[in-house]
Every structure is written in structure tokens, then in C-alpha cells.
CSV table of C-alpha atoms in Angstrom, one decimal:
chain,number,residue,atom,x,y,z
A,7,UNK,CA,126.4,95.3,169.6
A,8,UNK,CA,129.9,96.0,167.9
A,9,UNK,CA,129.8,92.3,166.4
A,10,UNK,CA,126.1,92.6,165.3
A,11,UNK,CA,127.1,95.8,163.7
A,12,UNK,CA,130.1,93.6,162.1
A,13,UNK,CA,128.0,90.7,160.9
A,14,UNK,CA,125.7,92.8,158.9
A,15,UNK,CA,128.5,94.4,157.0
A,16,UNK,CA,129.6,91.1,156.3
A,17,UNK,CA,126.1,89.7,155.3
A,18,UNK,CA,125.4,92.8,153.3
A,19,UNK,CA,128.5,93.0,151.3
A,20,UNK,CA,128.5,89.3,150.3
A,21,UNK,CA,124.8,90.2,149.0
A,22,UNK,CA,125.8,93.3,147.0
A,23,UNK,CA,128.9,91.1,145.4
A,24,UNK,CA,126.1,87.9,144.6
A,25,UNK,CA,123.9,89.8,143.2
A,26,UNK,CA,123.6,90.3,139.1
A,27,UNK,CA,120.5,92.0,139.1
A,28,UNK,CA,119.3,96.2,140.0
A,29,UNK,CA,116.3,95.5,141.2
A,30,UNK,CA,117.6,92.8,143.9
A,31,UNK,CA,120.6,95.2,144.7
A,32,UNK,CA,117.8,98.2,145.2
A,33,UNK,CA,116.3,95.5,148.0
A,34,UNK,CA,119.4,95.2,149.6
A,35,UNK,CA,119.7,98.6,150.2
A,36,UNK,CA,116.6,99.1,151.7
A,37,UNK,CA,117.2,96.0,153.8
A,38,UNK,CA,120.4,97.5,155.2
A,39,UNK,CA,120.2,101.4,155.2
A,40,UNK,CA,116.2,102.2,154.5
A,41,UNK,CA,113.7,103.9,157.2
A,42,UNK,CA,113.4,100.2,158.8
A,43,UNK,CA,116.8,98.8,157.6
A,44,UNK,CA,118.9,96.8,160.1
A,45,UNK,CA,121.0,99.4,160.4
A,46,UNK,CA,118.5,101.9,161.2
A,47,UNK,CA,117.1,99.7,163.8
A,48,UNK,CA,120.4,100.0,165.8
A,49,UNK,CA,120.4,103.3,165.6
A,50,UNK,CA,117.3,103.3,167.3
A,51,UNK,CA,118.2,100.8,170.1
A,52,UNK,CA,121.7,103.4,171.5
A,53,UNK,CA,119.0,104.9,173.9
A,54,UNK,CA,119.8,101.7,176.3
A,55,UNK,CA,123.5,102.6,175.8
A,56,UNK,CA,125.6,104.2,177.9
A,57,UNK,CA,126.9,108.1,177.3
A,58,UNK,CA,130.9,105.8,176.6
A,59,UNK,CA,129.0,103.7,174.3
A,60,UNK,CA,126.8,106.0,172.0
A,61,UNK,CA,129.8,108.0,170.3
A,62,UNK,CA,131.4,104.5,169.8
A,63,UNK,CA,128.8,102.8,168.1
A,64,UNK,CA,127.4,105.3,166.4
A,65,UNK,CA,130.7,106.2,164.2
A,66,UNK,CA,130.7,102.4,163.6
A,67,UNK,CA,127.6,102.8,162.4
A,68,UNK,CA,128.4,105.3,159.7
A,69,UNK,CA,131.1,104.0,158.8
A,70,UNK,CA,129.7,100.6,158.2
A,71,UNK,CA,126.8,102.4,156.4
A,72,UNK,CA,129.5,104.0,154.5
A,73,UNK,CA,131.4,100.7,153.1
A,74,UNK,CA,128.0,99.4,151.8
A,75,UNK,CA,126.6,102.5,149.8
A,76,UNK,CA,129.8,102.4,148.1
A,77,UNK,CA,130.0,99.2,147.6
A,78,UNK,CA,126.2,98.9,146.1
A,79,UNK,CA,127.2,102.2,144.3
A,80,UNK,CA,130.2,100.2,142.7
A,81,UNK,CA,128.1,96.9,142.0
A,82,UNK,CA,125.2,98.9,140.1
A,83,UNK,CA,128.0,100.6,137.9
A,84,UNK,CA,129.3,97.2,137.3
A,85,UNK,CA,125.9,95.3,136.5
A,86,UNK,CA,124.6,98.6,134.1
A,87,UNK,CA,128.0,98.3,132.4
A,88,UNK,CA,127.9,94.1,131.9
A,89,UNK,CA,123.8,95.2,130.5
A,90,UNK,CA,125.6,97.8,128.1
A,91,UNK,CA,127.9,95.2,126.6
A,92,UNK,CA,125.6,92.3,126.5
A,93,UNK,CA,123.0,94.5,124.7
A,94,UNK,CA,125.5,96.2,122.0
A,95,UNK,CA,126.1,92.3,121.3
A,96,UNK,CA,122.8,91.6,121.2
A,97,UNK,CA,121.7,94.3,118.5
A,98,UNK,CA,124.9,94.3,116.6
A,99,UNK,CA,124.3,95.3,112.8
A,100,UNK,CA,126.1,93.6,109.8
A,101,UNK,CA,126.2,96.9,107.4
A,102,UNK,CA,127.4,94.9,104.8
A,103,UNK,CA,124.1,92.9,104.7
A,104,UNK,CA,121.7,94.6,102.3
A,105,UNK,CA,119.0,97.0,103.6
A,106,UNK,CA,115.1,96.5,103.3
A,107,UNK,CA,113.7,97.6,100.4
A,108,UNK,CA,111.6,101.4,101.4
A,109,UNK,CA,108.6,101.8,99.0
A,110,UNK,CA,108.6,105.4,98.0
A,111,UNK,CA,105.5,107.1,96.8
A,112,UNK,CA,105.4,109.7,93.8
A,113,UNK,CA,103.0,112.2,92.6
A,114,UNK,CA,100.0,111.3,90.8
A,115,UNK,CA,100.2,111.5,87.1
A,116,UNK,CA,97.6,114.4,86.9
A,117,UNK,CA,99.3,116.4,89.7
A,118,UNK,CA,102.9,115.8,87.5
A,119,UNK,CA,101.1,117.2,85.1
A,120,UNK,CA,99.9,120.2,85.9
A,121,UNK,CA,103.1,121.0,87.8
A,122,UNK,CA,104.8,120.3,84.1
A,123,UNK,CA,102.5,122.5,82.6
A,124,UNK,CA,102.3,125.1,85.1
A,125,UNK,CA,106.3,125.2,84.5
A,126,UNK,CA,105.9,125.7,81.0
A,127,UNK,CA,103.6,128.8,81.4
A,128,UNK,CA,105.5,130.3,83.8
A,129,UNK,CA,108.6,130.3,81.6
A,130,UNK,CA,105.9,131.9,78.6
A,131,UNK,CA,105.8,134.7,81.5
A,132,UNK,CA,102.2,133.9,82.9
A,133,UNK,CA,100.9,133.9,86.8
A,134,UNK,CA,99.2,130.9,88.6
A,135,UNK,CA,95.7,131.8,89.5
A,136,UNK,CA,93.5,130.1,91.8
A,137,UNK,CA,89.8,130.0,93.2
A,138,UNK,CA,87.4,128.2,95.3
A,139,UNK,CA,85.4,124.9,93.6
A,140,UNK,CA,82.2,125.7,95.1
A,141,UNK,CA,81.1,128.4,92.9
A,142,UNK,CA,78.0,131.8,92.5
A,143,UNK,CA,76.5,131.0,89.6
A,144,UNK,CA,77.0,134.5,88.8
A,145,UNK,CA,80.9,133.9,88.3
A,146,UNK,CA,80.2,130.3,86.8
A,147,UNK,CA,78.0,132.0,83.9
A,148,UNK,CA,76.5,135.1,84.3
A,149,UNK,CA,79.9,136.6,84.2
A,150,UNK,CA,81.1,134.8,81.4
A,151,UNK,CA,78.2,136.1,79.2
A,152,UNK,CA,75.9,132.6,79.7
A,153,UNK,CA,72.3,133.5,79.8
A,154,UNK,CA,70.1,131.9,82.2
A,155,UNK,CA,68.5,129.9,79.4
A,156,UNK,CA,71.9,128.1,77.9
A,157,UNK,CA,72.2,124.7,78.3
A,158,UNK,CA,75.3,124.6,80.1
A,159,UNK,CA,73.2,126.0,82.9
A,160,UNK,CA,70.5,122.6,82.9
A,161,UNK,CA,71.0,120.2,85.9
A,162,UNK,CA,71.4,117.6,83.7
A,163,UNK,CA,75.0,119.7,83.0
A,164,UNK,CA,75.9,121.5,85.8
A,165,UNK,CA,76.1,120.0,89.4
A,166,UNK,CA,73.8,122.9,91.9
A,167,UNK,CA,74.1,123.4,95.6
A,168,UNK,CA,71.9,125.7,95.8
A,169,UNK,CA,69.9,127.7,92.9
A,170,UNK,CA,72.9,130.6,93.4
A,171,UNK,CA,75.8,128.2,94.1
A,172,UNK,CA,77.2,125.7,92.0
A,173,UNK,CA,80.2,122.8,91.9
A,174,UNK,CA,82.3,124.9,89.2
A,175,UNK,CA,81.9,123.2,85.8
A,176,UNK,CA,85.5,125.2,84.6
A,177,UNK,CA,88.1,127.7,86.2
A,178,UNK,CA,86.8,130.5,83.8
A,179,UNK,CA,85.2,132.1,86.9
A,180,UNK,CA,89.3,132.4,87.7
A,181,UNK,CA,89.6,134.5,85.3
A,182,UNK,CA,86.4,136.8,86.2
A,183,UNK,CA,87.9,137.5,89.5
A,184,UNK,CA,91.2,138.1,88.1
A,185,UNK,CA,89.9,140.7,85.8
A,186,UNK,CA,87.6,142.2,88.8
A,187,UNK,CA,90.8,143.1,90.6
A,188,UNK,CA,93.5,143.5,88.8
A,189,UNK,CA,94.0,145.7,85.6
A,190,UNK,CA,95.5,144.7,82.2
A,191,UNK,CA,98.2,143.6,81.2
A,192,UNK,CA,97.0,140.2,82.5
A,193,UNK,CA,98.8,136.8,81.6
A,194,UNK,CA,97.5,133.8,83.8
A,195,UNK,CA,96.8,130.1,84.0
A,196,UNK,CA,93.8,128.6,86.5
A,197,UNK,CA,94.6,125.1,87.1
A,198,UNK,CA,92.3,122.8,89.3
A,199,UNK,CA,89.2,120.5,89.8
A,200,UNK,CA,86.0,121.0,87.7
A,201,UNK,CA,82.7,119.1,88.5
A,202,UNK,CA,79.9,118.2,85.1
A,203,UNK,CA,77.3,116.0,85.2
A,204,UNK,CA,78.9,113.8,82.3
A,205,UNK,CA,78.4,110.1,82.4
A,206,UNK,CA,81.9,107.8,82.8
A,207,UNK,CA,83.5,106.3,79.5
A,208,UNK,CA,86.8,106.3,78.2
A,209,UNK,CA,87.1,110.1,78.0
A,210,UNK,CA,84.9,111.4,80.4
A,211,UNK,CA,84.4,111.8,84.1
A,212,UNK,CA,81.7,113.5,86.4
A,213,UNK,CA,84.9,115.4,88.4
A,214,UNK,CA,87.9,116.2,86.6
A,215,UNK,CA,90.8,119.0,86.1
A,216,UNK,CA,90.8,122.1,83.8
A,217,UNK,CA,93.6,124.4,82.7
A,218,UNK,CA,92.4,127.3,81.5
A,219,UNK,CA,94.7,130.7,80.4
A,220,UNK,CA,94.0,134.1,80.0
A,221,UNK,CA,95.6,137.0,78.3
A,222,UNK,CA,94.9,141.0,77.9
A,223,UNK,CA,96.9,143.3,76.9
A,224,UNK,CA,97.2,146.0,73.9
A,225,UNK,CA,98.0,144.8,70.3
A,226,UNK,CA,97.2,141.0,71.0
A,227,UNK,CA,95.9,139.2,68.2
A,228,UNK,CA,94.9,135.8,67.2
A,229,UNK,CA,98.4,135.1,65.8
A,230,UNK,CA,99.7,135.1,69.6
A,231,UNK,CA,96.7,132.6,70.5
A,232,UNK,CA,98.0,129.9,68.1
A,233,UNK,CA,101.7,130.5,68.9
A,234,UNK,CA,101.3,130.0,72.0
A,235,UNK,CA,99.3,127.3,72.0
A,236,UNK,CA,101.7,125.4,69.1
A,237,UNK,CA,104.7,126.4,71.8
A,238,UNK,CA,103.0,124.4,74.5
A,239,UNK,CA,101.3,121.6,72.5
A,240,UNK,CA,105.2,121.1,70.8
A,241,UNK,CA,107.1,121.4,74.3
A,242,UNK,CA,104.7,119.0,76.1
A,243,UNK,CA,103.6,116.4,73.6
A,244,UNK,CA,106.4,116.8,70.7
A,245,UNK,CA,107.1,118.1,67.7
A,246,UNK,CA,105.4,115.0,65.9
A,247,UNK,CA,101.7,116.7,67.1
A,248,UNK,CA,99.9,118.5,65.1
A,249,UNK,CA,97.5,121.0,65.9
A,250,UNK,CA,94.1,122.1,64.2
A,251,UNK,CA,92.1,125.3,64.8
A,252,UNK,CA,88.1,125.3,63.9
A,253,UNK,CA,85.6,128.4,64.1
A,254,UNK,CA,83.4,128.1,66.6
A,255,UNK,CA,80.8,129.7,68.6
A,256,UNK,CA,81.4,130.4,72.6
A,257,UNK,CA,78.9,132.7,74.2
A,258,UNK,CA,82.1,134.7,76.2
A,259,UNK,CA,84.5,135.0,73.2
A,260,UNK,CA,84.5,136.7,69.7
A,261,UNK,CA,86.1,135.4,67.4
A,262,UNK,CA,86.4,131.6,68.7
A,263,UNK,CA,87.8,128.4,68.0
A,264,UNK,CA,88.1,124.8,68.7
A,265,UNK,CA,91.6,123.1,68.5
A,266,UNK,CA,92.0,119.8,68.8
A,267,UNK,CA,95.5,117.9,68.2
A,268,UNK,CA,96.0,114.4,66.4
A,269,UNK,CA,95.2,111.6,68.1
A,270,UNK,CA,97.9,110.1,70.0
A,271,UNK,CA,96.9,106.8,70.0
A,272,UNK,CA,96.2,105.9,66.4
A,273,UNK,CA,98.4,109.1,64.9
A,274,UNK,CA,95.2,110.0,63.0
A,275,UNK,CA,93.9,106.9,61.5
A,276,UNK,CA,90.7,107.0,63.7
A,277,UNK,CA,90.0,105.0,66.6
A,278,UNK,CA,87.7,104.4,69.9
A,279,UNK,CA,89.0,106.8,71.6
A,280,UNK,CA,89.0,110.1,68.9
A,281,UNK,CA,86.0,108.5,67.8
A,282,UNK,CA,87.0,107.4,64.6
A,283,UNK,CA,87.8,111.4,63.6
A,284,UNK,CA,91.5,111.2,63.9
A,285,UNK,CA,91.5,114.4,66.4
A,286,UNK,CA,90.5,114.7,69.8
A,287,UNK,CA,89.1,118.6,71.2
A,288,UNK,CA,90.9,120.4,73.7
A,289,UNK,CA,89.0,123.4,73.4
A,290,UNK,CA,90.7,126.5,72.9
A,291,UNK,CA,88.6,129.6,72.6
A,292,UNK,CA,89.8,133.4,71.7
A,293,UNK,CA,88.8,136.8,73.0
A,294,UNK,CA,88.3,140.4,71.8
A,295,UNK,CA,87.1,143.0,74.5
A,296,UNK,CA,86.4,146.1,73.8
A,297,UNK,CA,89.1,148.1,75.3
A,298,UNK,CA,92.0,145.5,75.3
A,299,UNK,CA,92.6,142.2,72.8
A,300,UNK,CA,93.3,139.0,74.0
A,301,UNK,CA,93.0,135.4,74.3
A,302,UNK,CA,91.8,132.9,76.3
A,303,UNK,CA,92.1,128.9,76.4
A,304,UNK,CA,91.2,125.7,78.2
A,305,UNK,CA,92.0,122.1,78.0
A,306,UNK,CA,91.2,119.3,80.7
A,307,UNK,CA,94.2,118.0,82.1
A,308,UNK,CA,93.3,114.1,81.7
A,309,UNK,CA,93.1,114.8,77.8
A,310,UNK,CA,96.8,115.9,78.2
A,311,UNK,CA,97.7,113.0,80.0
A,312,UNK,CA,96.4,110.3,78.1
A,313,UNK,CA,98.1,112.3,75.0
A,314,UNK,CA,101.6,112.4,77.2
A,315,UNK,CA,101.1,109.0,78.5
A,316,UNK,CA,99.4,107.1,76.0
A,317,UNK,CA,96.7,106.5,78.1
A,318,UNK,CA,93.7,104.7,76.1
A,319,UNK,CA,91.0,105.4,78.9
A,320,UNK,CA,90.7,108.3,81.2
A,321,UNK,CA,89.2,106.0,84.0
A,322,UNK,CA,92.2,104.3,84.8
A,323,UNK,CA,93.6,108.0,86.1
A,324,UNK,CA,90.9,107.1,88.7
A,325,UNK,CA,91.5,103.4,90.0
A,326,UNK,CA,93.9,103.8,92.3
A,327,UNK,CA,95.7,100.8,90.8
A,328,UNK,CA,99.1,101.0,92.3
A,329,UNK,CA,100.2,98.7,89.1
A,330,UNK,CA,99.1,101.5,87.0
A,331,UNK,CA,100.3,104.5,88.8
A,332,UNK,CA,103.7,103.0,89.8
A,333,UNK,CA,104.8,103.6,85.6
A,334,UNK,CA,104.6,107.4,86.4
């Protein structure tokens, strides 16, 4: 039994040094010292020894099952370090070789936008205001003094949900809410999406985005209106624009007016896109209550951009065309 025991040592040893492969060393193992191994199987056989024997051949046996652990122990740290150094040559990187190019996306040019503007007003001292898109009718007109018979209210103009709940056609309901809750002095902007049932051309669009302003206080007159709208038209669209005011009549404000600023694609001469006038209408509107003054005003944000960016036709704000938007 001693040179059985002897000959699988040998056998195993010379299998564990042969072997390049884990898996094929994990089979060795459980040849030689698993539940049915060959060593195992002696163990099980000693019964027929004698009392002499057993103590003999059992120490031979552990310490045979000894010399092979270590030895597959040894030859698995071996074959994981040969896979280590084989596979850091393998996947070696040249840093001097140039990188691929990572395409970075930016904001759209109407979110810039209002971010740029928002910045502006909040350096004039106002607050950012916001409030939901899916409107009452009560804070989309009745609020704002538009009787149930203006035609702002038509279908063909505003688009309903429901006979009480509307898409918001402007962020003037903003301001209604403001006003609701908090006390004067008030000095705020409402940025965000506004919904009119206007057909798609060059300077129109069905869903588009408002900036409207608001500001109460005691001892505010019309003068501070047109400064500060000549402080934001100058800082955002240059000391070259020019700015014109034009009485007008707005159901929610007394005294009002329309300004518009020259056209920034033919500087005035008249074009498509003013309409041959010269000007193009942002619609600025003041208001007097009866305990405070103040003002109010609103522009649509596209108007702004195609002044800023000397766009020539809203819809391409819309496309999606990465060509386009990749300029901003």
C-alpha cells in the first residue's frame, strides 16, 4: 500500500507541474483529495490493516495529501500570475495615441436663453416665479380682468381641457397667484411654456415660451417700465437696438403699451419676417392698481432668440436639427 500511496504522489505532482490551465488543476484535485479521490479511497481500505499498519499509513497519507495541496496551491499562484502578465500585455494603452473624440451635448438655445435672461433680472433684484401649464380659466382670464366674451377666450384661441381648465395661453396667471399670497413690494419674472391655437409660420408656433414680469410697489411709475425694459433690451441684444413704446389697450392694465424693438434681421428696412414694418412686437404692457403702481411686461422667448441669434424663422427652434442646434 506504501508504494501505491507513493505512485500517486508521483502521478499527481507531475499533473499539477503539466498543467497551464485552473480548471484542469481544480480536476486534479478532486481526482486526488476529493470525497471519492484516490487518496480518500485508501483511507477507506485501512479497515483490512492491521492495528501496526493503520498509524503507519495513515500519516503517509496526510502527509502525501499535504505535498499536493501545496503544490496545486503553488501552481494556481503561478498560472493566475502568468494570466495577470499576459493580459496587462494584451490591453496595454499607448497614451500618447490620441483619444476618441466624446460628443458633448449643450442646452437648447431657448433654455440658454431664459437662463441668460433670468440672470439679468435677478441682478435688476427680481424673484423667479413659477406655476403649473395646465391652467382654471379663472386664473388664465377671469383674474386678469378678461370677460367671458373676449376673444382671447374663443377655442379658435385658447387650447380647453375642460370648459374650467385650460393649456395656459401666458404665465400672467403667475402673477395672479403671486399677488394672492404674497403682499407688495413684489418684483418677479414667470418664465415657461405657453400653449395658443396659432397656426405655424416663421414667427409663430401652437406651444411656445413666455417671460412675463411683474412689479408693485409704492411710487412706481411708467418711467421705471421703460428703464427697465431699455436696461434689458440693451444688455441682451445691444446697444445698437432700439426700442419703441405704442398706446395700447389690454383688458388687465391701465395705462398700456406695446413695444416692439427694430428688426434684427433687416435693421429696420422692412422684411418677411417684421412684415415689411421695420419692428417686430414684444408686447410690453403697464399697470396701475389702486392701492399700489406698478408695471407688468411679457415677451415670448423665441422672439428674443431669433433677435439674439439672428434666427430668420422660429420653426427651426423646433427641428431638432443637430446642424442647427450644434451653433449654440
Amino acid at each position: 500500500m506504501q508504494e501505491k500511496i507513493k505512485t500517486i504522489e508521483e502521478l499527481a505532482m507531475k499533473e499539477v507541474q503539466e498543467t497551464k490551465d485552473l480548471n484542469i488543476l481544480n480536476e486534479i484535485r478532486i481526482k486526488y483529495l476529493g470525497k471519492k479521490g484516490e487518496l480518500t479511497s485508501i483511507l477507506r481500505s485501512m479497515g483490512s490493516l492491521t492495528a501496526e499498519q493503520r498509524p503507519i499509513i495513515g500519516e503517509l497519507v496526510n502527509k502525501t495529501r499535504d505535498k499536493i495541496e501545496e503544490s496545486i496551491k503553488q501552481k494556481e499562484k503561478k498560472i493566475k500570475q502568468e494570466e495577470l502578465v499576459k493580459n496587462l500585455k494584451q490591453e496595454k494603452l499607448d497614451v500618447t495615441m490620441p483619444s476618441k473624440k466624446e460628443e458633448i451635448g449643450s442646452l437648447h438655445p431657448i433654455t440658454k436663453l431664459i437662463d441668460e435672461v433670468k440672470e439679468i433680472f435677478v441682478g435688476l433684484g427680481y424673484q423667479i416665479a413659477d406655476g403649473p401649464e395646465i391652467e382654471y380659466a379663472e386664473y388664465n382670464f377671469d383674474k386678469l380682468n378678461t370677460p367671458k366674451d373676449h376673444p382671447s377666450r374663443d377655442l379658435q384661441d385658447t387650447m380647453y381641457i375642460t370648459e374650467d381648465v385650460v393649456l395656459r395661453s401666458q404665465t400672467s396667471p403667475i402673477q395672479a397667484r403671486v399677488m394672492e399670497k404674497q403682499k407688495p413690494p413684489i418684483k418677479i419674472i414667470c418664465p415657461g411654456t405657453v400653449y395658443r391655437s396659432d397656426s405655424v409660420d416663421a414667427t409663430h408656433s401652437p406651444v411656445f415660451h413666455q417671460i412675463e414680469g411683474l412689479a408693485v410697489d409704492k411710487n412706481i411709475s411708467m418711467s421705471d417700465l421703460k428703464g427697465t425694459l431699455e436696461i434689458f433690451v440693451k444688455t441682451y441684444l445691444g446697444n445698437d437696438v432700439n426700442i419703441r413704446f405704442r398706446p395700447h389697450h389690454f383688458p388687465f392694465t391701465e395705462p398700456s403699451a406695446e413695444v416692439d424693438v427694430s428688426c434684427f434681421v433687416c435693421k429696420g428696412k422692412g422684411c418677411r419676417v417684421c412684415k415689411g414694418e421695420g419692428w417686430i412686437e414684444l408686447k410690453y404692457c403697464g399697470i396701475n392698481p389702486k392701492e399700489y403702481t406698478g408695471f407688468a411686461f411679457g415677451f415670448g422667448v423665441e422672439r428674443i432668440a431669433m433677435a439674439k441669434y439672428g434666427i430668420d424663422d422660429m420653426r427651426l427652434l423646433y427641428e431638432n436639427d443637430i446642424r442647427f442646434l450644434k451653433q449654440f
